[in-house]
Coordinates of C-alpha atoms and ligand atoms in Angstrom, one line a residue:
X556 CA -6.8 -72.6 16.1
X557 CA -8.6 -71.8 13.1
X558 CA -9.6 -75.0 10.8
X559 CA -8.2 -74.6 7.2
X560 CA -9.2 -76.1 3.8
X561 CA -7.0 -76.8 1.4
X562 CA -7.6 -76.8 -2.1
X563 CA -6.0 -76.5 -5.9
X564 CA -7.2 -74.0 -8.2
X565 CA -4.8 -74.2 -12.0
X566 CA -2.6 -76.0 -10.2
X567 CA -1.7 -73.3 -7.4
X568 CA -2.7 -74.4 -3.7
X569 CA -5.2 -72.1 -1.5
X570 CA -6.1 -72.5 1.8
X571 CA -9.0 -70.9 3.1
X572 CA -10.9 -70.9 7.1
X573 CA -13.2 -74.1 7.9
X574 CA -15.9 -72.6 10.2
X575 CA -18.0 -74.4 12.4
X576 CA -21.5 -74.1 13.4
X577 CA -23.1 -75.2 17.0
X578 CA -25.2 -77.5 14.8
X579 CA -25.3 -78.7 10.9
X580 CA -22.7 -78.4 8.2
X581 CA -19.5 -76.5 8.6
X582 CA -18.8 -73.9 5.5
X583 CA -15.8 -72.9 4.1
X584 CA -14.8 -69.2 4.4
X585 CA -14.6 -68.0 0.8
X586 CA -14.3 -63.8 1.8
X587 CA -10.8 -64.0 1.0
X588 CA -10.7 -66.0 -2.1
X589 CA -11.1 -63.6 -4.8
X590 CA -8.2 -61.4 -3.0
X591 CA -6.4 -64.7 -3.0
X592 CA -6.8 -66.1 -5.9
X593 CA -8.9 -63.7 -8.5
X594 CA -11.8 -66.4 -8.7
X595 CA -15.5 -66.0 -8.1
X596 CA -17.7 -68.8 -6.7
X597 CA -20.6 -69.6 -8.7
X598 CA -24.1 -70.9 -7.0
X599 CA -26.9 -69.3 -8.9
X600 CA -29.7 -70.5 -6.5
X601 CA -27.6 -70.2 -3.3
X602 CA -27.8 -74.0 -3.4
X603 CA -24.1 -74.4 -1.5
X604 CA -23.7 -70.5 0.0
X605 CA -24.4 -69.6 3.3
X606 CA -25.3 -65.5 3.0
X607 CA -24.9 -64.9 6.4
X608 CA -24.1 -65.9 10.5
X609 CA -27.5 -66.7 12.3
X610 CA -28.4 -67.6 15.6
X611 CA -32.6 -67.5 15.0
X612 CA -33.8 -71.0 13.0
X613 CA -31.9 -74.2 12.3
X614 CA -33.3 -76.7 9.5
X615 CA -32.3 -80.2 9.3
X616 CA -33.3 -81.2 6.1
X617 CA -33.0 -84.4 5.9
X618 CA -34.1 -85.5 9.0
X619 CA -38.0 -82.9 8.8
X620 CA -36.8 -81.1 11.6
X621 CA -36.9 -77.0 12.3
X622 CA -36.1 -75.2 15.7
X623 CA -36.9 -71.5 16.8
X624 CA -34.2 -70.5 19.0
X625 CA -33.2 -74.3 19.6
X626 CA -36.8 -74.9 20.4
X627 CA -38.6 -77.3 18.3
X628 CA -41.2 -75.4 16.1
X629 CA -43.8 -78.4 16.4
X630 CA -43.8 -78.2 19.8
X631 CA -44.2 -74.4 20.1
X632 CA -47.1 -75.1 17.7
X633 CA -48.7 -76.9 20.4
X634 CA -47.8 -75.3 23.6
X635 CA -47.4 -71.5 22.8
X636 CA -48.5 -68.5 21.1
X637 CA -47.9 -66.3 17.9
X638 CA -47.3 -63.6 20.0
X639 CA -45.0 -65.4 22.3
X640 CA -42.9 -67.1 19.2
X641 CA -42.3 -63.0 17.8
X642 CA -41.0 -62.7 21.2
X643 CA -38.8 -65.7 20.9
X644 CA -37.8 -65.0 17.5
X645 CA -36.7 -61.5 17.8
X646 CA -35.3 -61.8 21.4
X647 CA -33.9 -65.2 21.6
X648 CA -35.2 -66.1 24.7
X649 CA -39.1 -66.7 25.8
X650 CA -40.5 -64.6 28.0
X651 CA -41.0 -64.8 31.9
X652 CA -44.4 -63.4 32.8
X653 CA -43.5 -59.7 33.6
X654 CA -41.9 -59.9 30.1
X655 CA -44.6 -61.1 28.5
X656 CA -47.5 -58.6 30.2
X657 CA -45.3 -56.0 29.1
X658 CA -44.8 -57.2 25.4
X659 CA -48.3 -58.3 24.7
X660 CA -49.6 -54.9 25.6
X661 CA -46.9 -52.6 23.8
X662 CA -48.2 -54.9 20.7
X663 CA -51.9 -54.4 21.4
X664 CA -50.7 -50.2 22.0
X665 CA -49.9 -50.4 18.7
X666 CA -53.1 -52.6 16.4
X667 CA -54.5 -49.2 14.8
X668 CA -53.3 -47.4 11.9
X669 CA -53.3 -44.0 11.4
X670 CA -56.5 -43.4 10.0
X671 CA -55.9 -41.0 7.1
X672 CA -54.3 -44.7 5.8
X673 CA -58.6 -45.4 4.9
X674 CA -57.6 -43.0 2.0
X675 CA -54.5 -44.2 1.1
X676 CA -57.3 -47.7 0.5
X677 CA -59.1 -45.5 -1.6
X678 CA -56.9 -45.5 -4.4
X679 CA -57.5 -49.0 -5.1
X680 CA -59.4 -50.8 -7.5
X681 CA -61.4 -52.8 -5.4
X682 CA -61.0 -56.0 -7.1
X683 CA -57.3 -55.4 -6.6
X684 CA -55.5 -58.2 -4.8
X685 CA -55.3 -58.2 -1.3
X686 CA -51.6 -59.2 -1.3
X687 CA -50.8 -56.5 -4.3
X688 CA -52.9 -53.8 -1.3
X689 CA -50.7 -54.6 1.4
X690 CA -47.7 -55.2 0.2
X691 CA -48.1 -51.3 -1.1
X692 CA -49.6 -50.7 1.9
X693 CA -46.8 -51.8 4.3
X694 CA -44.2 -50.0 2.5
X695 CA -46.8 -47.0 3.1
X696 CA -46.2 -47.2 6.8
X697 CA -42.8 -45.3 6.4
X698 CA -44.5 -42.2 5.1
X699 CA -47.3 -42.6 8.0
X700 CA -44.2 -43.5 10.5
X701 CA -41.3 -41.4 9.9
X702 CA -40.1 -41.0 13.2
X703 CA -39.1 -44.7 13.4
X704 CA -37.5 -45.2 10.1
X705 CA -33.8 -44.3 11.6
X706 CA -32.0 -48.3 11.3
X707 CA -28.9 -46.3 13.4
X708 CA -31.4 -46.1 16.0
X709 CA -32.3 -48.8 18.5
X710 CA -35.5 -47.1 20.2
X711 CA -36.4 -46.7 16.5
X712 CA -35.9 -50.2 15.9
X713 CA -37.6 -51.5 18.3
X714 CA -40.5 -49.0 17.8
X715 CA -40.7 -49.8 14.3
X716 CA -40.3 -53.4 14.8
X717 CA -43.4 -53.9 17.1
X718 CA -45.7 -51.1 14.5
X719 CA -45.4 -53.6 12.4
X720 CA -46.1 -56.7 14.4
X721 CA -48.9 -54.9 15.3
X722 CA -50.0 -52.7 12.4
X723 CA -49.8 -55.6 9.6
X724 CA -53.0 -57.6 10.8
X725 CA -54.7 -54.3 10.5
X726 CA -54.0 -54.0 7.2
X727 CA -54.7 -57.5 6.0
X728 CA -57.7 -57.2 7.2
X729 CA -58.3 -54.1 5.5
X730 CA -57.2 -55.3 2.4
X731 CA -59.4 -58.7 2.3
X732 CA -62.4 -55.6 4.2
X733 CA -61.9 -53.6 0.8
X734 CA -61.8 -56.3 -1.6
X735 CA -64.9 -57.2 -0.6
X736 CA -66.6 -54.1 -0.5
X737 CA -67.6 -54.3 3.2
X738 CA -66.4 -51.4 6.0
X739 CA -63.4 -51.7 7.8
X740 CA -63.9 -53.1 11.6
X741 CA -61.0 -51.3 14.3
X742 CA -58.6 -53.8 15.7
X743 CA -60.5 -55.3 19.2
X744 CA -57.7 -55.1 22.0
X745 CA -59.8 -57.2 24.5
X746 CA -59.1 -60.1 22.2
X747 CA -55.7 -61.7 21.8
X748 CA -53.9 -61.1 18.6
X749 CA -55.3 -63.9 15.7
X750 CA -58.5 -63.3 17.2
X751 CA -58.7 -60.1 17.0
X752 CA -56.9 -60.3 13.2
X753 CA -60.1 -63.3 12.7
X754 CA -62.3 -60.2 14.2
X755 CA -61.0 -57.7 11.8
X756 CA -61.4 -60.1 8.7
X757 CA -65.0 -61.4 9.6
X758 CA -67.1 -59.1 11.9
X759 CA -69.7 -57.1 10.1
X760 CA -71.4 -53.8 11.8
X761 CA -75.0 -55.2 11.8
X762 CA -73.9 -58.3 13.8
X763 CA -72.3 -59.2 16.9
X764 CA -69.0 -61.1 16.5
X765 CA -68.2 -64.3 18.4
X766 CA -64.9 -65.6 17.6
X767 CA -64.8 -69.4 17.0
X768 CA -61.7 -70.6 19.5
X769 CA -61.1 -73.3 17.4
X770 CA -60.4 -71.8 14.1
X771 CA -58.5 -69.3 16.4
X772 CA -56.4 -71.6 17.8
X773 CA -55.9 -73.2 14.4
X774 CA -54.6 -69.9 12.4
X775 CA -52.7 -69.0 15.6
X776 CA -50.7 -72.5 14.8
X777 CA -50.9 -71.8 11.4
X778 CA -49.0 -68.4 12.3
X779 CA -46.5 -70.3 14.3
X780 CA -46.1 -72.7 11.5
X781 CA -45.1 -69.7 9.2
X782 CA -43.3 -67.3 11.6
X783 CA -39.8 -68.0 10.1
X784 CA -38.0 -70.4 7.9
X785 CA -34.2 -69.4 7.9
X786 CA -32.7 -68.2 4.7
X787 CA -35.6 -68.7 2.3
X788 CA -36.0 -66.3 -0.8
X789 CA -38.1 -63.6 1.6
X790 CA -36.2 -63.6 3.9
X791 CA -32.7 -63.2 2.1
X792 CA -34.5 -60.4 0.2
X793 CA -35.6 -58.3 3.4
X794 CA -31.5 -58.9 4.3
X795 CA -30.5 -57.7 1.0
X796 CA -32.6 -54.6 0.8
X797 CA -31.8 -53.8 4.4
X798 CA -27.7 -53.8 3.9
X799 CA -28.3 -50.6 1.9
X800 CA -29.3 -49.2 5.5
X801 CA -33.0 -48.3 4.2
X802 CA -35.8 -48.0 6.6
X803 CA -37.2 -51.0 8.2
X804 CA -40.9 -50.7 6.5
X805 CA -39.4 -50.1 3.4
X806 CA -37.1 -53.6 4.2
X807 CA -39.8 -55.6 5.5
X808 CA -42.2 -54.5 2.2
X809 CA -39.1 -56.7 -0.2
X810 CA -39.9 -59.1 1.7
X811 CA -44.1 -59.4 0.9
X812 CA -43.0 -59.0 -2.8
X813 CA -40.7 -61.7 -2.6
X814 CA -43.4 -64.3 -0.9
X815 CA -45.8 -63.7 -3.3
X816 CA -44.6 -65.8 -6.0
X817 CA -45.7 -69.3 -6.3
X818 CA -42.5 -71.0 -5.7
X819 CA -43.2 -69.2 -2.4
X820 CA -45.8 -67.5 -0.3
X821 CA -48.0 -68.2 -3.4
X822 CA -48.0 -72.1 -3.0
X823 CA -50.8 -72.2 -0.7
X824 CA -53.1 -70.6 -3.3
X825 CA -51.4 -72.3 -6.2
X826 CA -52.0 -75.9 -4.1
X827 CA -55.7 -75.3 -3.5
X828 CA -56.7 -74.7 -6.9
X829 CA -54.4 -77.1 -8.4
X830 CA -56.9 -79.9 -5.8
X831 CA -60.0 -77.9 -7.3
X832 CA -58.5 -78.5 -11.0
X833 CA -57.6 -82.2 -10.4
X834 CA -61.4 -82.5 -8.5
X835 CA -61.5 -86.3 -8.1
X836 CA -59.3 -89.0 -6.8
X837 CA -60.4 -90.4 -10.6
X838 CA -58.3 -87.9 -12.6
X839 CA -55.1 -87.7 -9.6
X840 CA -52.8 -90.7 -12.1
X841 CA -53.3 -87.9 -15.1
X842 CA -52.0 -85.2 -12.6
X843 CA -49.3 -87.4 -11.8
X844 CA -48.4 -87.9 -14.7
X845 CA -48.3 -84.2 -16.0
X846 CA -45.6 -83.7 -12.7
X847 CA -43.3 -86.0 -14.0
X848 CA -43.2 -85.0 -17.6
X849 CA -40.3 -83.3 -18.8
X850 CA -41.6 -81.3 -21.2
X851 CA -45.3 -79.9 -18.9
X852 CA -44.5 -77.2 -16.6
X853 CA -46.9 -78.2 -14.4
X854 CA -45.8 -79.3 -10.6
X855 CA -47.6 -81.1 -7.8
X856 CA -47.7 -77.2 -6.1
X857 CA -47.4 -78.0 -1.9
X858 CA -45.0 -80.9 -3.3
X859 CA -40.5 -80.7 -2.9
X860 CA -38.5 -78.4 -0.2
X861 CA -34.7 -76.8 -1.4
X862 CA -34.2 -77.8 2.5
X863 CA -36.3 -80.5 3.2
X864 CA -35.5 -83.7 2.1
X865 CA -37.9 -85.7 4.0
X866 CA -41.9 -85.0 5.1
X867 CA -41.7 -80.8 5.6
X868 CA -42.3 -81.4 9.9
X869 CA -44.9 -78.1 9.6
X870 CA -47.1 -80.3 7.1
X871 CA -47.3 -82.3 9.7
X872 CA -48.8 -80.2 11.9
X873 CA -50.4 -78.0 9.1
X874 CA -52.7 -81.8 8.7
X875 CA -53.7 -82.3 12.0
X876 CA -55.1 -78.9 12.0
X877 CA -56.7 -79.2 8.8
X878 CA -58.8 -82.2 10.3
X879 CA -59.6 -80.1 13.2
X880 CA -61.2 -77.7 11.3
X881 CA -63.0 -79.8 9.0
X882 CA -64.4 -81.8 12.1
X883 CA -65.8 -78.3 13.9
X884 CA -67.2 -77.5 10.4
X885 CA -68.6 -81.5 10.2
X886 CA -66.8 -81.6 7.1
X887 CA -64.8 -84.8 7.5
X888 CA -65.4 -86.1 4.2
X889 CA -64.4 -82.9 2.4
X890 CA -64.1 -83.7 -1.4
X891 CA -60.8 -81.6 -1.8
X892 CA -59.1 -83.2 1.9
X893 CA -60.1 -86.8 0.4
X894 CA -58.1 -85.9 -3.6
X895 CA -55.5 -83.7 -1.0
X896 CA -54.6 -87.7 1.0
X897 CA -54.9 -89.8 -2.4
X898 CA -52.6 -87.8 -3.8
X899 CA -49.9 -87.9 -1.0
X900 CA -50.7 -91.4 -0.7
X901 CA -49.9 -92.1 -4.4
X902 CA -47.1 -89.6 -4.9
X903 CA -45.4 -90.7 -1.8
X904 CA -45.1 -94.7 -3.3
X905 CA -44.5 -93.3 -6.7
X906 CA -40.4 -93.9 -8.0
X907 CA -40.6 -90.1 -9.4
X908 CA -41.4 -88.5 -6.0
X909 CA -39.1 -91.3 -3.8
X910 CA -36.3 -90.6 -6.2
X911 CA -36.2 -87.2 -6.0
X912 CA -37.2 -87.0 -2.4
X913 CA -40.5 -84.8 -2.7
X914 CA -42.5 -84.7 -0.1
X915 CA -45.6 -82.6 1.0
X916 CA -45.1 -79.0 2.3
X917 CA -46.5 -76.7 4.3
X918 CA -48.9 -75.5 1.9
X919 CA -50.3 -79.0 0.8
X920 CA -52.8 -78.8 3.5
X921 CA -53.1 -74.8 4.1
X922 CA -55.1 -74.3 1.7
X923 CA -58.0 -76.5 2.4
X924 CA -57.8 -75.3 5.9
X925 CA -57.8 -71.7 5.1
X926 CA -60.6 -72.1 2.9
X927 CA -62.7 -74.3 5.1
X928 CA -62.1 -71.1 8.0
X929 CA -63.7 -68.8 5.4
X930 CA -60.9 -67.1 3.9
X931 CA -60.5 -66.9 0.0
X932 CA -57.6 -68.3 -1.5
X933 CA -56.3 -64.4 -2.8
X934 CA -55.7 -64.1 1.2
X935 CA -53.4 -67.3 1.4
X936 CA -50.1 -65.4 1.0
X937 CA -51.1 -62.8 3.1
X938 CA -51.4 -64.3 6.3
X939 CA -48.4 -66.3 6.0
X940 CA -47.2 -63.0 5.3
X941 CA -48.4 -61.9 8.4
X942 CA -46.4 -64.4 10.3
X943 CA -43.3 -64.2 8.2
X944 CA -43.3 -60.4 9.4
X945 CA -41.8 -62.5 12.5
X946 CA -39.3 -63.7 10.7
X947 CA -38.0 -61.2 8.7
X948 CA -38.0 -58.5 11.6
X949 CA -35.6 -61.1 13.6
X950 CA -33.3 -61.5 10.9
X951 CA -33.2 -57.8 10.0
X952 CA -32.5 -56.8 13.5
X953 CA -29.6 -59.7 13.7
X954 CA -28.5 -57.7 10.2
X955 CA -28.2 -54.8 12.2
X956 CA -26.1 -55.9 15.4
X957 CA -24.0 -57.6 13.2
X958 CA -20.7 -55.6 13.2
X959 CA -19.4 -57.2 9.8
X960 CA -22.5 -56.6 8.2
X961 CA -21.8 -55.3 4.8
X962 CA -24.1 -54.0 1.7
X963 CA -25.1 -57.5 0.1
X964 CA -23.5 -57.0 -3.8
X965 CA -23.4 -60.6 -5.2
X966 CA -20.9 -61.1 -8.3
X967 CA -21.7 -63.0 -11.6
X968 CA -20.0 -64.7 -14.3
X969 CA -20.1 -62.4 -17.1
X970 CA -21.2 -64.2 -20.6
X971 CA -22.4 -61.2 -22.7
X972 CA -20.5 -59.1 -25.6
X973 CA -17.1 -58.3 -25.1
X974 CA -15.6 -54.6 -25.8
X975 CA -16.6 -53.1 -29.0
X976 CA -17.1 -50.3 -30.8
X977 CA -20.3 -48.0 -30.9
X978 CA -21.5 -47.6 -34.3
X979 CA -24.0 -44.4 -34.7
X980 CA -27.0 -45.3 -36.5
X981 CA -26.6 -44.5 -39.6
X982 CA -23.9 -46.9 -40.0
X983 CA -25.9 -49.7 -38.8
Ligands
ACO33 N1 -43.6 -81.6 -8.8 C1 -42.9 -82.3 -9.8 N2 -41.5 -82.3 -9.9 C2 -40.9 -81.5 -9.0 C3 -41.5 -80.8 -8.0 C4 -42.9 -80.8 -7.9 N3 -43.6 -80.1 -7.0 N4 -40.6 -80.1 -7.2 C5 -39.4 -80.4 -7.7 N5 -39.6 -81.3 -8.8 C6 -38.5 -81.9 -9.6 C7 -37.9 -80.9 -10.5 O1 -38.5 -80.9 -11.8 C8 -36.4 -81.4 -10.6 O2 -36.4 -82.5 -11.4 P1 -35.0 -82.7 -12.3 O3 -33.9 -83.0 -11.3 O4 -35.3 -83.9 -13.1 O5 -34.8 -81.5 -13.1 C9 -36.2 -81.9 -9.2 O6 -37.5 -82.3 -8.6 C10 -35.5 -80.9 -8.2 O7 -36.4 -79.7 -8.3 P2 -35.8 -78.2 -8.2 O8 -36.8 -77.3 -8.8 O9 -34.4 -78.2 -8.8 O10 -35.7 -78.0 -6.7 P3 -35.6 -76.6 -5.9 O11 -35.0 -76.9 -4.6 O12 -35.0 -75.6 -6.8 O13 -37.1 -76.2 -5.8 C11 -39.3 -75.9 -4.9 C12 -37.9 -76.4 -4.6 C13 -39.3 -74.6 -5.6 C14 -40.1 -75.8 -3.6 C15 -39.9 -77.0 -5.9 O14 -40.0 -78.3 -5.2 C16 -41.3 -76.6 -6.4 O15 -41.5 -75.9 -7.4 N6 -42.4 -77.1 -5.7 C17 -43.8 -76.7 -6.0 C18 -44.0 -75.3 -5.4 C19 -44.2 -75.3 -3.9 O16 -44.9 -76.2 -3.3 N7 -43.6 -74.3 -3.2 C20 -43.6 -74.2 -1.8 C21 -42.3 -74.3 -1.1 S1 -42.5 -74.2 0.6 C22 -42.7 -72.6 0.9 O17 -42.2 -71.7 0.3 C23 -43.4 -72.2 2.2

């Protein structure tokens, strides 16, 4: 029996469906209540609206927690692989060994681009940004791909699904290749995938390439850390733009855009040169200071989660790895690690933060890592875009099987002019 709730609007009672998750907080079906009752909702922010049915990542908020596919995403940061989490993510279940074979070498099939896509670089400034190259670049791919940009089609899908899984390394790589002035290096299919994307971004022509396993290993975590995140600004975007049933590079592109920003994708960046600006533990009480002042923009960036309520469980992670990388580099008492851990230390015992239940992120400690691997801080967003493209291919496809899926037209409450009359200009 369906689970009702009951409530009065002006006096007159509605009842609308309770439905139930497997896990988390039920939601109350509000499809019906404007045909009911001639009333919106109103959550600018999406802070109470679910926007959709999924099956792929569950957040619990206030206990740190995330799962991919049930499985906790700590865990597969620890015992599996990028590649195997895409699997995961887009077909729900890991794979057996035959599976896997199979997938890992359709993906490595597909690591080139279509080489007249070197001209397409060409265009570019070359101190363009490397996330302003391929997000351009990615939405590219459905001129250089058109025979997988039918959504109606599942071979298409799936062929355009695992271009991009493939194809998108390529292109960061590129991108960082071009901003930098140095020649493109072909995609290396004896390596496995974040070492061959480490390959791409580092190997010169004059010199052999040895990829460090450890920094590997770390940005392959990092990947993992990053793959997917539920209903997050990107990702809700990529659904959005998909419901208009337009091709899947031209979807997944939305979804780069979105990241970008500094609430976002951009926090990485944002956090590593807000440690740069504060410097020294010395000046970190002036910092804190500026955070919790009403009237100064300025945020402790890689600080406060919509979702999270307690310590973000991928900083967790994301710290451990940071140390790891230091200690290859014999960097343990990095200047920027040692302001990054003051700063936690004091903005965790600090009434503001407690109050208001901020606690690190995932980018609090990206940064430092990234940087310490040799990447600048303009490539931040774009390899958690890289591993987002997980994310937002899963929830696309689960878009597309969903029979009730519907073009995504939110209303509004309307506070602008009423009715009136055109006057023509002269009688202004
Ligand atoms: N520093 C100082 N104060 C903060 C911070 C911060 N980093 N984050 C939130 N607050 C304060 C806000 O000023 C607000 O105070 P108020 O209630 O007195 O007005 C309160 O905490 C709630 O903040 P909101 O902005 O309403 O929370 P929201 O859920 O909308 O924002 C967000 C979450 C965007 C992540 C926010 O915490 C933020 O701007 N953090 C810094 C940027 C950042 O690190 N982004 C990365 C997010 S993770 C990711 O995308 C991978």
């Amino acid at each position: 029996m369906t689970k009702k709730s009951k409530f009065t609007i002006k006096d007159k009672e509605f009842e609308l469906p309770l439905l139930d998750g497997s896990i988390g907080p039920s939601v109350i079906d509000v499809t019906k209540l404007y045909s009911d009752s001639s009333f919106f909702t109103y959550d600018p922010g999406f802070t109470s609206t679910a926007s959709c049915k999924s099956s792929i990542t569950y957040i619990d908020g206030d206990k740190g927690e995330c799962y991919y596919r049930g499985y906790p995403m700590d865990i597969m940061a620890e015992k599996s692989n990028f590649l195997e989490v895409v699997y995961l993510l887009w077909q729900g279940q890991l794979p057996n060994k035959k599976q896997w074979d199979e997938f890992s070498n359709v993906i490595k099939n597909h690591t080139m681009v279509h080489e007249q896509m070197q001209t397409f670089f060409n265009g570019f400034r070359r101190a363009s940004h490397p996330m302003a190259i391929t997000v351009a670049c990615v939405a590219a791919l459905s001129a250089f791909y058109p025979d997988s940009t039918n959504v109606n089609d599942l071979d298409q899908r799936v062929i355009s699904a695992r271009r991009m899984i493939a194809k998108v390394p390529t292109l960061a790589a590129m991108a960082y290749k071009y901003s930098i002035g140095q020649p493109f290096i072909y995609p290396d299919n004896e390596l496995n995938y974040t070492e061959n994307f480490l390959k791409m971004c580092f190997a010169v022509p004059a010199e052999k390439y040895r990829v460090n396993k450890i920094f590997a290993k770390a940005l392959d975590k990092i990947f993992i850390l990053h793959a997917d995140h539920e209903q997050n600004a990107s990702t809700s975007t990529v659904r959005l733009a998909a419901s208009s049933g337009v091709n899947p590079f031209a979807s997944i592109s939305t979804g780069f855009t979105s990241l970008w920003g500094p609430l976002h994708g951009g926090a990485n960046e944002a956090a590593l040169n807000m440690l740069k600006e504060i410097g020294d533990v010395k000046n970190i009480n002036k910092y804190i200071d500026k955070a919790k002042d009403k009237n100064d923009p300025f945020r402790l960036m890689g600080f406060g989660h919509r979702v999270y309520k307690n310590y973000d469980p991928r900083a967790k992670v994301m710290q451990k790895t940071c140390h790891e990388v230091l200690e290859v580099l014999g960097r343990t008492d990095d200047k920027l690690l040692e302001v990054a851990k003051e700063l936690e230390k004091i903005a965790l015992n600090d009434k503001y933060f407690v109050e208001k239940k901020l606690y690190p992120n995932i980018d609090f400690y990206s940064g430092i890592t990234l940087s310490a691997m040799g990447f600048p801080s303009s490539m931040f967003t774009v390899l958690f875009a890289i591993a987002r493209t997980a994310g937002w291919l899963a929830h696309w496809k689960e878009m597309c099987l969903d029979p009730k899926n519907k073009i995504g037209r939110p209303r509004q409450l309307y506070i602008g002019e009423k009715p009136r009359e055109f006057q023509p200009l002269n009688k202004r």
